Short mmCIF file of C-alpha atoms in Angstrom, two decimals:
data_model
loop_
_atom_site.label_atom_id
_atom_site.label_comp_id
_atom_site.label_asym_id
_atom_site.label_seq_id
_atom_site.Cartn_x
_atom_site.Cartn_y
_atom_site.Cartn_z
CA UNK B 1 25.70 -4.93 -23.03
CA UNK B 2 25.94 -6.21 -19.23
CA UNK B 3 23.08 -8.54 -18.57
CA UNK B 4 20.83 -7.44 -15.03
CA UNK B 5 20.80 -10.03 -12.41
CA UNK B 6 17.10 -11.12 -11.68
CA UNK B 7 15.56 -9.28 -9.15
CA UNK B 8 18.68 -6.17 -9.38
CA UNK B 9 16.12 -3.36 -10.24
CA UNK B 10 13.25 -4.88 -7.96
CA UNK B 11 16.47 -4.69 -5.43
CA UNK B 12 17.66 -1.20 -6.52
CA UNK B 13 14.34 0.42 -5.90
CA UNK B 14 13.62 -0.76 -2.56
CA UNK B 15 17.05 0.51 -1.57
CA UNK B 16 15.74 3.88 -3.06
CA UNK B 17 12.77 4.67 -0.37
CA UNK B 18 14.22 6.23 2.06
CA UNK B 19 15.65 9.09 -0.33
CA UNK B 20 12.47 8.87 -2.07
CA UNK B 21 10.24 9.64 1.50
CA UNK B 22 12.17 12.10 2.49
CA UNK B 23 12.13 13.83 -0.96
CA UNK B 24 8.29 14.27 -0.84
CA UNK B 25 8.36 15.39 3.06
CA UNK B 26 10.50 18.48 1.45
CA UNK B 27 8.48 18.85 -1.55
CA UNK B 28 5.57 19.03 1.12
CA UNK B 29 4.24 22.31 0.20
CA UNK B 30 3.18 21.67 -3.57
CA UNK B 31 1.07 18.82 -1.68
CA UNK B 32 -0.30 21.33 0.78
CA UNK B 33 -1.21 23.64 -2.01
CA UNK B 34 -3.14 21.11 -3.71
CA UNK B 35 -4.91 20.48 -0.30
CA UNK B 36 -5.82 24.15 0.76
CA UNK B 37 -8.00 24.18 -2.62
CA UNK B 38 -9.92 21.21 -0.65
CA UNK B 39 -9.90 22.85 2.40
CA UNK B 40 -11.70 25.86 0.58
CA UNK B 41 -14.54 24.11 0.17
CA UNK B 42 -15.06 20.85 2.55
CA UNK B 43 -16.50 17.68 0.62
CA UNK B 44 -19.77 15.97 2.08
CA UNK B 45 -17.44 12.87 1.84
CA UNK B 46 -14.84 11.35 -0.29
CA UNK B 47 -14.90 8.42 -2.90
CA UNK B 48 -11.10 6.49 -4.08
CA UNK B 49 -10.59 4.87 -7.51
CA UNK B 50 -7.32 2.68 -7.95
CA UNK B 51 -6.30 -0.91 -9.31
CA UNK B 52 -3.81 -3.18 -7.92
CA UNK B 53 -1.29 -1.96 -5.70
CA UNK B 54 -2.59 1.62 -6.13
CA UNK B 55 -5.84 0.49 -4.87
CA UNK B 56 -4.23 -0.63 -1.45
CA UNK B 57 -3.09 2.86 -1.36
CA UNK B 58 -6.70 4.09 -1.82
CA UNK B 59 -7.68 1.81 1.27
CA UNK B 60 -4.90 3.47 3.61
CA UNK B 61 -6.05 6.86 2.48
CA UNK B 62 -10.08 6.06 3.54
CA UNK B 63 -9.08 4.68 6.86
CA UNK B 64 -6.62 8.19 7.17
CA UNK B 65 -9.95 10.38 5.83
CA UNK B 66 -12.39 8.27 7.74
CA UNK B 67 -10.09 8.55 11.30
CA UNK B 68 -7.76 12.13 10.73
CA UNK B 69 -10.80 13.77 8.57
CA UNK B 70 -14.05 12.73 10.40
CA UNK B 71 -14.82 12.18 6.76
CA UNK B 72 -17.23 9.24 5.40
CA UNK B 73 -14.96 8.01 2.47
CA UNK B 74 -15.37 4.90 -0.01
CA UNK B 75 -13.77 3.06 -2.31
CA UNK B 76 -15.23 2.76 -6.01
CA UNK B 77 -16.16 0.18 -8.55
CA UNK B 78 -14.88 1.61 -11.69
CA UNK B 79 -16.80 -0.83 -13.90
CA UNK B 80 -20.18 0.51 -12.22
CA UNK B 81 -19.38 3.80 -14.53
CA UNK B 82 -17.19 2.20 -17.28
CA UNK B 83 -19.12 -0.98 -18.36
CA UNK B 84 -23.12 0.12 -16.68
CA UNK B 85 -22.82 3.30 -17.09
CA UNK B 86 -23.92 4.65 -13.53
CA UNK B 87 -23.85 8.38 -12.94
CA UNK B 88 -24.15 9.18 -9.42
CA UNK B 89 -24.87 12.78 -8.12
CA UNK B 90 -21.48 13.31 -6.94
CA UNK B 91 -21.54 17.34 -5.75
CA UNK B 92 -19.59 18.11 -3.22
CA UNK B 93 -18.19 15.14 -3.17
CA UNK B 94 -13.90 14.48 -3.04
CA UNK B 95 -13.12 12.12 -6.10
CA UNK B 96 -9.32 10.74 -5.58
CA UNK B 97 -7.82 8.47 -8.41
CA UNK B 98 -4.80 6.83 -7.62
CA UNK B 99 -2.59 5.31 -10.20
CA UNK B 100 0.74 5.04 -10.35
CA UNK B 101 0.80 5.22 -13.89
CA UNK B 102 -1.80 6.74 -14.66
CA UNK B 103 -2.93 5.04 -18.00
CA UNK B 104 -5.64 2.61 -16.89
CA UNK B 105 -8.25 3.32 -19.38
CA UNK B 106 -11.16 2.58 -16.74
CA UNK B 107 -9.55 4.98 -14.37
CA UNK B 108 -9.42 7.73 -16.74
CA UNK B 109 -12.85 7.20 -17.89
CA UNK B 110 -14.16 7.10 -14.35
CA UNK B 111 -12.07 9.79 -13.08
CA UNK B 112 -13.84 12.18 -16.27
CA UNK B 113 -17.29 10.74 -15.23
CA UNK B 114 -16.86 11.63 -11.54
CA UNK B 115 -15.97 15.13 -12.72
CA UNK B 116 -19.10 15.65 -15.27
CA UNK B 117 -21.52 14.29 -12.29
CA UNK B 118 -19.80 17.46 -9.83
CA UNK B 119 -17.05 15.76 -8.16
CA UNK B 120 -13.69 17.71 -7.61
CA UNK B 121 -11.34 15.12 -8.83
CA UNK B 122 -7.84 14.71 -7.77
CA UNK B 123 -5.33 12.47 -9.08
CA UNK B 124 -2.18 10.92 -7.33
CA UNK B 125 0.02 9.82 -9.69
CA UNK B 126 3.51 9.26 -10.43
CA UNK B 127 3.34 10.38 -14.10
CA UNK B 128 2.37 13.94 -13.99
CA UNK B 129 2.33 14.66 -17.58
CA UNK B 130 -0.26 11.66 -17.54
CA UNK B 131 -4.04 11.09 -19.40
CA UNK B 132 -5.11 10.61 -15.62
CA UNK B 133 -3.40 14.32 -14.71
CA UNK B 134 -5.27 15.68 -17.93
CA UNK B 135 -8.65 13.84 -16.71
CA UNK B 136 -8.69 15.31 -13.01
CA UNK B 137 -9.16 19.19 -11.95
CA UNK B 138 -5.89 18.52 -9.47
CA UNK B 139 -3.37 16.70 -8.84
CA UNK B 140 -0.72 15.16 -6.27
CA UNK B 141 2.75 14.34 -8.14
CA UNK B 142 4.45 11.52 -5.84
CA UNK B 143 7.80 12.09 -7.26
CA UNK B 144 9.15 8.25 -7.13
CA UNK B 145 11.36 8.26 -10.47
CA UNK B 146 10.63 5.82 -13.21
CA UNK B 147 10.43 2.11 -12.16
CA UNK B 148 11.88 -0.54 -13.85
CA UNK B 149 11.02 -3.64 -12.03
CA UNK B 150 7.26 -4.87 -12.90
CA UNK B 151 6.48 -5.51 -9.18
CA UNK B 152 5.79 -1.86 -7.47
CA UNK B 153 8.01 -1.21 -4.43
CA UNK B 154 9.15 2.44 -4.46
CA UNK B 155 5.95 4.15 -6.15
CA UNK B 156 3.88 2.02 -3.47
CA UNK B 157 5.36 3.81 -0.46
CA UNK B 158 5.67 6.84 -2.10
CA UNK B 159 2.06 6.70 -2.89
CA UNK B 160 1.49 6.16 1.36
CA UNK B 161 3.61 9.17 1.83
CA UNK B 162 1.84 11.17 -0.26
CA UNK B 163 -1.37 10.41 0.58
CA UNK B 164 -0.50 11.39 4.13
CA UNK B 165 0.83 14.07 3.65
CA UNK B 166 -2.39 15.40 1.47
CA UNK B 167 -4.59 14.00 3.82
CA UNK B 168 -2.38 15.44 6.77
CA UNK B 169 -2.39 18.44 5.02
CA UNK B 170 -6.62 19.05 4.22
CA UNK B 171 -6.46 19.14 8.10
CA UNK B 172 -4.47 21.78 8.40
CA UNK B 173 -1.21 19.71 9.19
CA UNK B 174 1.97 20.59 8.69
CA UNK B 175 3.60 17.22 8.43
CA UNK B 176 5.49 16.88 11.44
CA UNK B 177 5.23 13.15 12.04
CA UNK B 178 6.78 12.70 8.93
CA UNK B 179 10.01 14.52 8.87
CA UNK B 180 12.04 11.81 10.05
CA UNK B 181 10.28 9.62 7.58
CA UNK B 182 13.47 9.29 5.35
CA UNK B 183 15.75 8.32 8.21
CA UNK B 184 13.37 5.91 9.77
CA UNK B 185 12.79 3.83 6.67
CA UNK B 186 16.47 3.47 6.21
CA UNK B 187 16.71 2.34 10.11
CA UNK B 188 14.19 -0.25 9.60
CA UNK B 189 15.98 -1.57 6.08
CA UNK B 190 19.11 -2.03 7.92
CA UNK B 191 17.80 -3.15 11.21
CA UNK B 192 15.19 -6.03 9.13
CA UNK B 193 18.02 -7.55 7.21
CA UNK B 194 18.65 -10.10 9.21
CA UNK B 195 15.13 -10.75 9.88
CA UNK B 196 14.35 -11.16 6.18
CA UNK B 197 17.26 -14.03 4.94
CA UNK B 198 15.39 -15.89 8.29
CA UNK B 199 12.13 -15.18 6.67
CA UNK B 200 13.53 -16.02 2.91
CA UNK B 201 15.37 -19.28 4.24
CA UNK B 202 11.88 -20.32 6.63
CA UNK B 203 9.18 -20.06 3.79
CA UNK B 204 10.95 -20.55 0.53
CA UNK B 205 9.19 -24.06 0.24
CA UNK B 206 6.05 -23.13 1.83
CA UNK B 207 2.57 -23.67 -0.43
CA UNK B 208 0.97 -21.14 1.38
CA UNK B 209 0.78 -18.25 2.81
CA UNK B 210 -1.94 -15.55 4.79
CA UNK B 211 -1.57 -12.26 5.27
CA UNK B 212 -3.42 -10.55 7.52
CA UNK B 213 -3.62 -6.97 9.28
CA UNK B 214 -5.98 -4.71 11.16
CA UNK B 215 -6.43 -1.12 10.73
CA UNK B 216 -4.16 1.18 8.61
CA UNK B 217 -1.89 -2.04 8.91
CA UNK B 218 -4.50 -4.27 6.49
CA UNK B 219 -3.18 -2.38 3.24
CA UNK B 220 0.28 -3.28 4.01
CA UNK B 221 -1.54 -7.34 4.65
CA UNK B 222 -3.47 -6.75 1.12
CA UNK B 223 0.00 -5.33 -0.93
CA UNK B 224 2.27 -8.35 1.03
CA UNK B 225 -0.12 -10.85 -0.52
CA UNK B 226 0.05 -8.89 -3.71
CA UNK B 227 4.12 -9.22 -3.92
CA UNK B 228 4.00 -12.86 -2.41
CA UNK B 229 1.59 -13.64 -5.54
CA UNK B 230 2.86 -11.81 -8.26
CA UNK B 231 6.70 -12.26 -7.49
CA UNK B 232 6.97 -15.68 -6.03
CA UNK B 233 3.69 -17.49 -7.35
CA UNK B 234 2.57 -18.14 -4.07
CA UNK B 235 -1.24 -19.02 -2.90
CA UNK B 236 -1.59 -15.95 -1.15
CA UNK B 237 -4.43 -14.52 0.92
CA UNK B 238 -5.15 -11.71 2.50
CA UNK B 239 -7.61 -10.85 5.49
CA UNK B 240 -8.01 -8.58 7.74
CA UNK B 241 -7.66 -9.82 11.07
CA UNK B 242 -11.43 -9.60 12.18
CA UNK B 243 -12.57 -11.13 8.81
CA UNK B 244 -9.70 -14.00 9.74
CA UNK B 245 -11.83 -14.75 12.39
CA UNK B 246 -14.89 -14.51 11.49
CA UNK B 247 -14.36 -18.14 9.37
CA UNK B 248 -11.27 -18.36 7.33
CA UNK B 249 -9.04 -19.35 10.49
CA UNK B 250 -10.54 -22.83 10.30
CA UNK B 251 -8.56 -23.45 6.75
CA UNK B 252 -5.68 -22.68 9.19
CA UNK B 253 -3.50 -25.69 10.37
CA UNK B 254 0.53 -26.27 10.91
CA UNK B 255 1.06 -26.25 7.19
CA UNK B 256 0.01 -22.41 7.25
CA UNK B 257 2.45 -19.31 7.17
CA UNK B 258 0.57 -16.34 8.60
CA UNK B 259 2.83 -12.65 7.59
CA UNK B 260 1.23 -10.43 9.93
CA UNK B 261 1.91 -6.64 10.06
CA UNK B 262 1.43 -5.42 13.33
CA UNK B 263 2.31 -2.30 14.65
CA UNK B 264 2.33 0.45 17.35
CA UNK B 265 -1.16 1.15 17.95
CA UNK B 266 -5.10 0.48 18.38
CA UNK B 267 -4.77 -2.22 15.25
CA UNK B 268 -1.71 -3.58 16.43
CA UNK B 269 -3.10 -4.38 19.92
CA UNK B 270 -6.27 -5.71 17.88
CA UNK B 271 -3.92 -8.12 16.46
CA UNK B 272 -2.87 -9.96 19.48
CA UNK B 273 -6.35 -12.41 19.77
CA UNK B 274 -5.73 -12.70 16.21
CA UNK B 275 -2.22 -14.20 16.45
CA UNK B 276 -3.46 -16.17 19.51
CA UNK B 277 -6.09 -17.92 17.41
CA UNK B 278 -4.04 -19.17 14.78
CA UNK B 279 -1.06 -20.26 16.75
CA UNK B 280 -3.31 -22.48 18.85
CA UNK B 281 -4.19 -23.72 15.09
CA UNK B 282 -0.19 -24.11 15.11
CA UNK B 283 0.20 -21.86 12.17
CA UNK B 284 4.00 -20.60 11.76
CA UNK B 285 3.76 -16.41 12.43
CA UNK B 286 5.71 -13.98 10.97
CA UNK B 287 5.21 -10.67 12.90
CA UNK B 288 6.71 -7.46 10.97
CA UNK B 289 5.98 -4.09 12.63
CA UNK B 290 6.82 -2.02 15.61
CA UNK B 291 4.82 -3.94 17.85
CA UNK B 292 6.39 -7.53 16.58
CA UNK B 293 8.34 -8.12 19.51
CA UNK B 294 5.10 -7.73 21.75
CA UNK B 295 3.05 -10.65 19.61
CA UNK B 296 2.65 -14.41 19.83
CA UNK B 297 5.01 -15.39 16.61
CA UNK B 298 7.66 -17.66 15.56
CA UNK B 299 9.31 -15.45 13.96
CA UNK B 300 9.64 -11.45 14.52
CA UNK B 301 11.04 -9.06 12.31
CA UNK B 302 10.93 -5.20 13.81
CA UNK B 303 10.10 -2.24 12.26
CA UNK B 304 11.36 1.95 13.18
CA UNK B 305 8.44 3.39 15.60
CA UNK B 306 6.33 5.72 14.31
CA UNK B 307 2.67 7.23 14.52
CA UNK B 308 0.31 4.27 13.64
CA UNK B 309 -1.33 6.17 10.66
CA UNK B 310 2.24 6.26 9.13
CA UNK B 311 3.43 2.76 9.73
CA UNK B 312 2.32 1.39 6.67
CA UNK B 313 4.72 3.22 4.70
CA UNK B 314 7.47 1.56 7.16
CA UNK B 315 5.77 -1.79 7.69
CA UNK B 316 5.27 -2.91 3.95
CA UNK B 317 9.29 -2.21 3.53
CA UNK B 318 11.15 -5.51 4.53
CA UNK B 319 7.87 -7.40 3.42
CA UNK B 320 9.53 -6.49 -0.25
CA UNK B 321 12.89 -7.58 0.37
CA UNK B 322 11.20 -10.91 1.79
CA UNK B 323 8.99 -10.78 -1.61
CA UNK B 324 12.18 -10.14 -3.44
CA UNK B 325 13.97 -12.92 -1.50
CA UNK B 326 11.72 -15.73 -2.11
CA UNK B 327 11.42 -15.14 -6.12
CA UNK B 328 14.92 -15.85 -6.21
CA UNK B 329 15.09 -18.28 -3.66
CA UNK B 330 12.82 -20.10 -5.64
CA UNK B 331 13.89 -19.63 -9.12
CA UNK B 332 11.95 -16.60 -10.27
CA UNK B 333 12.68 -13.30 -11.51
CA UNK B 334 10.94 -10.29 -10.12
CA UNK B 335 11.68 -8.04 -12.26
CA UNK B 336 9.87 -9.56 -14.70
CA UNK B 337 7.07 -11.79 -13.42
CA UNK B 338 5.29 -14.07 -15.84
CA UNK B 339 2.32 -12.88 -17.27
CA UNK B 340 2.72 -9.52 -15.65
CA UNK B 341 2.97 -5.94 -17.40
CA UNK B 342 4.39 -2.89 -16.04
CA UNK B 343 1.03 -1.13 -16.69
CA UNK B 344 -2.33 -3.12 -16.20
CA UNK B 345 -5.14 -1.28 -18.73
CA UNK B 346 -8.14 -2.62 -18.28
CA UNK B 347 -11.65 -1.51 -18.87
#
């Protein structure tokens, strides 16, 4: 039997995305018949339950129902229904688990409990035959293929995309801005390749590490600290750029990498003071997005233009491969982090 390579399925999958986008832009309509139910009947407002990576997914999808909706929309504390036992009037009210599993016992428990109280639940999941699926009155398949490697890379964009294209879709889109999805995330693979070994051969000894984003862009700063933690065993943080401010940039000095994803758009511009701030601190910047070439950084790696609600599904892409990059660089194996499981159940 032919022994893997560390880090070969971690590397297979992220090669996969741009097949894997472009897959769910054609399976668009099963998505847009699970929103026209919603559309049916408008929700009062929506409420997200996810863990992990999933649950940076959840946070993209309340700043695209909050801003493409007009839609309050929150994100959940599972344990307030699975270990207190709260049960919230939740009629008329938009309940949206996403796992990528879909076996989290505390999901499935609050995803039943959100249904009993009124909620219409809907679960986004990439294991459609899962308890999650069975626990929730509808659901969004997003179609990623089985994953091998621990650390999510594939099922995390596909989770973006599909969220989109749901959210997209309750508002009577028709997915336009997305078509090209497949072909730009394979643009801004090839084009960030050279960008990334600079980034892998720049930080591979660094201690630390802040992430940091603004707007739809502070998911993709949340999962980059994720992947920097779980694959490389890095101190990473993430903030949102006005939180970075508002304190934590005095912990910032010239021992400090900052990975900031800024692109195209009102939180992109937002990001400029940001980067200011911290390079007068004489933090090293790493600027990924479609708007890195416009920021104060010392290092820049681009990203395939797109509407700002979709560029997290770009952005987050060569932040991988430089997650992927540093666990070998320094010895690890991301396929199979220490400590880690594939699926997290947790109550």
């Amino acid at each position: 039997m032919t022994q893997l390579r560390p880090g070969e399925h971690m590397a297979a999958e992220i090669s996969e995305q741009p097949s894997v986008l472009a897959g769910l832009v054609e399976r668009r309509s099963g998505i847009a018949a699970v929103a026209e139910k919603i559309s049916q009947n408008p929700p009062r407002f929506a409420l997200l339950a996810a863990r992990g990576s999933s649950d940076h997914g959840a946070l993209y999808a309340k700043y695209l129902i909050e801003v493409l909706l007009g839609l309050p929309a929150g994100l959940v504390s599972p344990s307030t229904a699975t270990l207190y036992g709260a049960r919230p009037d939740l009629r008329d009210v938009l309940f949206i688990t996403v796992s990528q599993s879909g076996g989290s016992p505390d999901l499935i428990e609050v995803t039943e409990a959100a249904r009993r109280q009124g909620a219409l639940t809907v679960s986004v999941t990439n294991t459609p035959d899962s308890p999650l699926r069975a626990a929730s009155e509808l659901g969004v398949d997003i179609g990623a293929g089985v994953e091998k490697a621990v650390a999510a890379t594939k099922t995390y964009s596909a989770t973006l995309m599909a969220l989109y294209l749901f959210i997209d879709a309750i508002r009577g889109g028709k997915g336009e801005d997305a078509e090209k999805i497949g072909e730009l995330a394979q643009q801004t693979l090839d084009g960030a390749a050279e960008g990334v070994q600079r980034a892998v051969d720049r930080y591979r000894f660094v201690d630390r590490v802040l992430t940091t984003g603004r707007g739809y862009s502070y998911a993709s700063a949340l999962e980059a600290s994720l992947k920097l933690a779980e694959t490389s065993y890095l101190a990473a943080r993430a903030y949102s750029g006005a939180d970075l401010l508002h304190g934590p940039v005095a912990a910032v000095d010239g021992e400090t990498a900052v990975l900031a994803a800024t692109s195209l758009g009102r939180g992109g511009e937002a990001m400029r003071e940001v980067l200011e701030a911290v390079g007068e601190r004489g933090a090293d910047v790493l600027a990924v997005g479609s708007a890195a070439q416009d920021v104060p950084a010392a290092l820049r790696i681009p990203v395939a233009p797109t509407v700002e609600e979709l560029a997290p599904v770009l952005e987050i892409l060569p932040i991988q491969r430089i997650a992927l990059g540093l666990s070998l660089a320094r010895g690890g194996n991301p396929d199979n982090p220490r400590g880690l499981l594939k699926v997290t159940k947790t109550r």
